[in-house]
Amino acid sequence: MMPNINPRQMQQMMKKMGIQQEDIDAKEVIIICSDKKIVVKNPSVQKINMMGQKNYQVSGEERIESLDSKDSALEISEDDIKTVMEQTNSSEEEAKQALIDTEGNIAEAILLLTAEKEE
């Protein structure tokens, strides 16, 4: 910002120029690109409306994940795998694949494996 201008004066000047700024209480921001996913943890997000044009300013702790394959971008814990294995009497590989297929959703993975075993 500009030195020696208090924030209230800055807001008034921006309002006169047709610029409105709003803070957004976000927990995480995810940007998905063709080859990677950018995850911003504990972000500070501002929405700036300038004459109908909306812009978002994001700052925070950045983590970049590869999107080469589904399981590299998805973090699956050993506890999740064990839970699915115990509930479905399946192998570790089957449980892990079901979690990957359901994007880490334990309940859906259990239902998927249970449905497969009933067939």
GROMACS .gro file of C-alpha atoms in nm:
model
  119
    1MET     CA    1   0.000   0.000   0.000
    2MET     CA    2   0.094   0.364  -0.007
    3PRO     CA    3   0.283   0.506   0.292
    4ASN     CA    4   0.122   0.759   0.527
    5ILE     CA    5  -0.236   0.676   0.420
    6ASN     CA    6  -0.457   0.511   0.675
    7PRO     CA    7  -0.660   0.208   0.564
    8ARG     CA    8  -0.993   0.390   0.599
    9GLN     CA    9  -0.880   0.669   0.364
   10MET     CA   10  -0.756   0.405   0.119
   11GLN     CA   11  -1.097   0.231   0.125
   12GLN     CA   12  -1.272   0.564   0.059
   13MET     CA   13  -1.040   0.643  -0.232
   14MET     CA   14  -1.095   0.298  -0.380
   15LYS     CA   15  -1.473   0.338  -0.345
   16LYS     CA   16  -1.460   0.672  -0.532
   17MET     CA   17  -1.273   0.496  -0.814
   18GLY     CA   18  -1.536   0.221  -0.828
   19ILE     CA   19  -1.318  -0.041  -0.663
   20GLN     CA   20  -1.467  -0.262  -0.393
   21GLN     CA   21  -1.258  -0.505  -0.189
   22GLU     CA   22  -1.395  -0.793   0.017
   23ASP     CA   23  -1.198  -1.036   0.236
   24ILE     CA   24  -1.301  -1.400   0.190
   25ASP     CA   25  -1.268  -1.644   0.480
   26ALA     CA   26  -1.117  -1.939   0.289
   27LYS     CA   27  -0.957  -2.248   0.440
   28GLU     CA   28  -0.787  -2.372   0.123
   29VAL     CA   29  -0.753  -2.265  -0.242
   30ILE     CA   30  -0.696  -2.525  -0.515
   31ILE     CA   31  -0.586  -2.433  -0.867
   32ILE     CA   32  -0.597  -2.724  -1.111
   33CYS     CA   33  -0.370  -2.697  -1.415
   34SER     CA   34  -0.326  -2.947  -1.697
   35ASP     CA   35  -0.022  -3.110  -1.537
   36LYS     CA   36  -0.031  -3.007  -1.170
   37LYS     CA   37  -0.248  -2.896  -0.883
   38ILE     CA   38  -0.152  -2.592  -0.674
   39VAL     CA   39  -0.288  -2.606  -0.318
   40VAL     CA   40  -0.269  -2.293  -0.102
   41LYS     CA   41  -0.315  -2.368   0.269
   42ASN     CA   42  -0.421  -2.100   0.520
   43PRO     CA   43  -0.481  -1.849   0.241
   44SER     CA   44  -0.550  -1.480   0.262
   45VAL     CA   45  -0.806  -1.417  -0.014
   46GLN     CA   46  -0.939  -1.082  -0.132
   47LYS     CA   47  -1.208  -1.036  -0.394
   48ILE     CA   48  -1.167  -0.710  -0.579
   49ASN     CA   49  -1.457  -0.580  -0.788
   50MET     CA   50  -1.339  -0.310  -1.026
   51MET     CA   51  -1.620  -0.177  -1.248
   52GLY     CA   52  -1.784  -0.519  -1.276
   53GLN     CA   53  -1.456  -0.704  -1.332
   54LYS     CA   54  -1.395  -0.948  -1.044
   55ASN     CA   55  -1.038  -1.038  -0.947
   56TYR     CA   56  -0.914  -1.261  -0.668
   57GLN     CA   57  -0.586  -1.210  -0.488
   58VAL     CA   58  -0.452  -1.518  -0.307
   59SER     CA   59  -0.149  -1.551  -0.081
   60GLY     CA   60  -0.050  -1.828   0.157
   61GLU     CA   61   0.145  -2.152   0.196
   62GLU     CA   62   0.180  -2.310  -0.149
   63ARG     CA   63   0.211  -2.682  -0.219
   64ILE     CA   64   0.238  -2.819  -0.575
   65GLU     CA   65   0.112  -3.169  -0.655
   66SER     CA   66   0.169  -3.361  -0.975
   67LEU     CA   67  -0.133  -3.479  -1.173
   68ASP     CA   68   0.054  -3.754  -1.361
   69SER     CA   69  -0.171  -4.019  -1.211
   70LYS     CA   70  -0.468  -4.019  -0.977
   71ASP     CA   71  -0.286  -4.177  -0.684
   72SER     CA   72   0.013  -3.938  -0.694
   73ALA     CA   73  -0.211  -3.635  -0.640
   74LEU     CA   74  -0.426  -3.815  -0.383
   75GLU     CA   75  -0.295  -3.876  -0.034
   76ILE     CA   76  -0.432  -4.202   0.106
   77SER     CA   77  -0.340  -4.293   0.461
   78GLU     CA   78  -0.255  -4.642   0.580
   79ASP     CA   79  -0.540  -4.613   0.835
   80ASP     CA   80  -0.791  -4.555   0.553
   81ILE     CA   81  -0.659  -4.856   0.364
   82LYS     CA   82  -0.678  -5.074   0.678
   83THR     CA   83  -1.033  -4.959   0.751
   84VAL     CA   84  -1.150  -5.049   0.400
   85MET     CA   85  -0.966  -5.384   0.416
   86GLU     CA   86  -1.127  -5.474   0.750
   87GLN     CA   87  -1.479  -5.373   0.643
   88THR     CA   88  -1.468  -5.556   0.309
   89ASN     CA   89  -1.228  -5.846   0.372
   90SER     CA   90  -1.025  -5.734   0.071
   91SER     CA   91  -0.655  -5.719  -0.002
   92GLU     CA   92  -0.445  -5.408   0.054
   93GLU     CA   93  -0.416  -5.355  -0.322
   94GLU     CA   94  -0.796  -5.382  -0.372
   95ALA     CA   95  -0.864  -5.142  -0.084
   96LYS     CA   96  -0.610  -4.888  -0.211
   97GLN     CA   97  -0.747  -4.904  -0.567
   98ALA     CA   98  -1.103  -4.856  -0.440
   99LEU     CA   99  -0.992  -4.549  -0.243
  100ILE     CA  100  -0.818  -4.409  -0.552
  101ASP     CA  101  -1.128  -4.474  -0.763
  102THR     CA  102  -1.348  -4.294  -0.508
  103GLU     CA  103  -1.099  -4.008  -0.457
  104GLY     CA  104  -1.029  -4.109  -0.097
  105ASN     CA  105  -1.390  -4.148   0.017
  106ILE     CA  106  -1.384  -4.439   0.264
  107ALA     CA  107  -1.760  -4.502   0.266
  108GLU     CA  108  -1.781  -4.508  -0.115
  109ALA     CA  109  -1.478  -4.738  -0.135
  110ILE     CA  110  -1.642  -4.983   0.106
  111LEU     CA  111  -1.967  -4.974  -0.089
  112LEU     CA  112  -1.778  -5.024  -0.416
  113LEU     CA  113  -1.591  -5.330  -0.292
  114THR     CA  114  -1.899  -5.473  -0.120
  115ALA     CA  115  -2.100  -5.437  -0.441
  116GLU     CA  116  -1.823  -5.604  -0.643
  117LYS     CA  117  -1.813  -5.903  -0.406
  118GLU     CA  118  -2.191  -5.948  -0.424
  119GLU     CA  119  -2.182  -5.978  -0.803
   0.00000   0.00000   0.00000
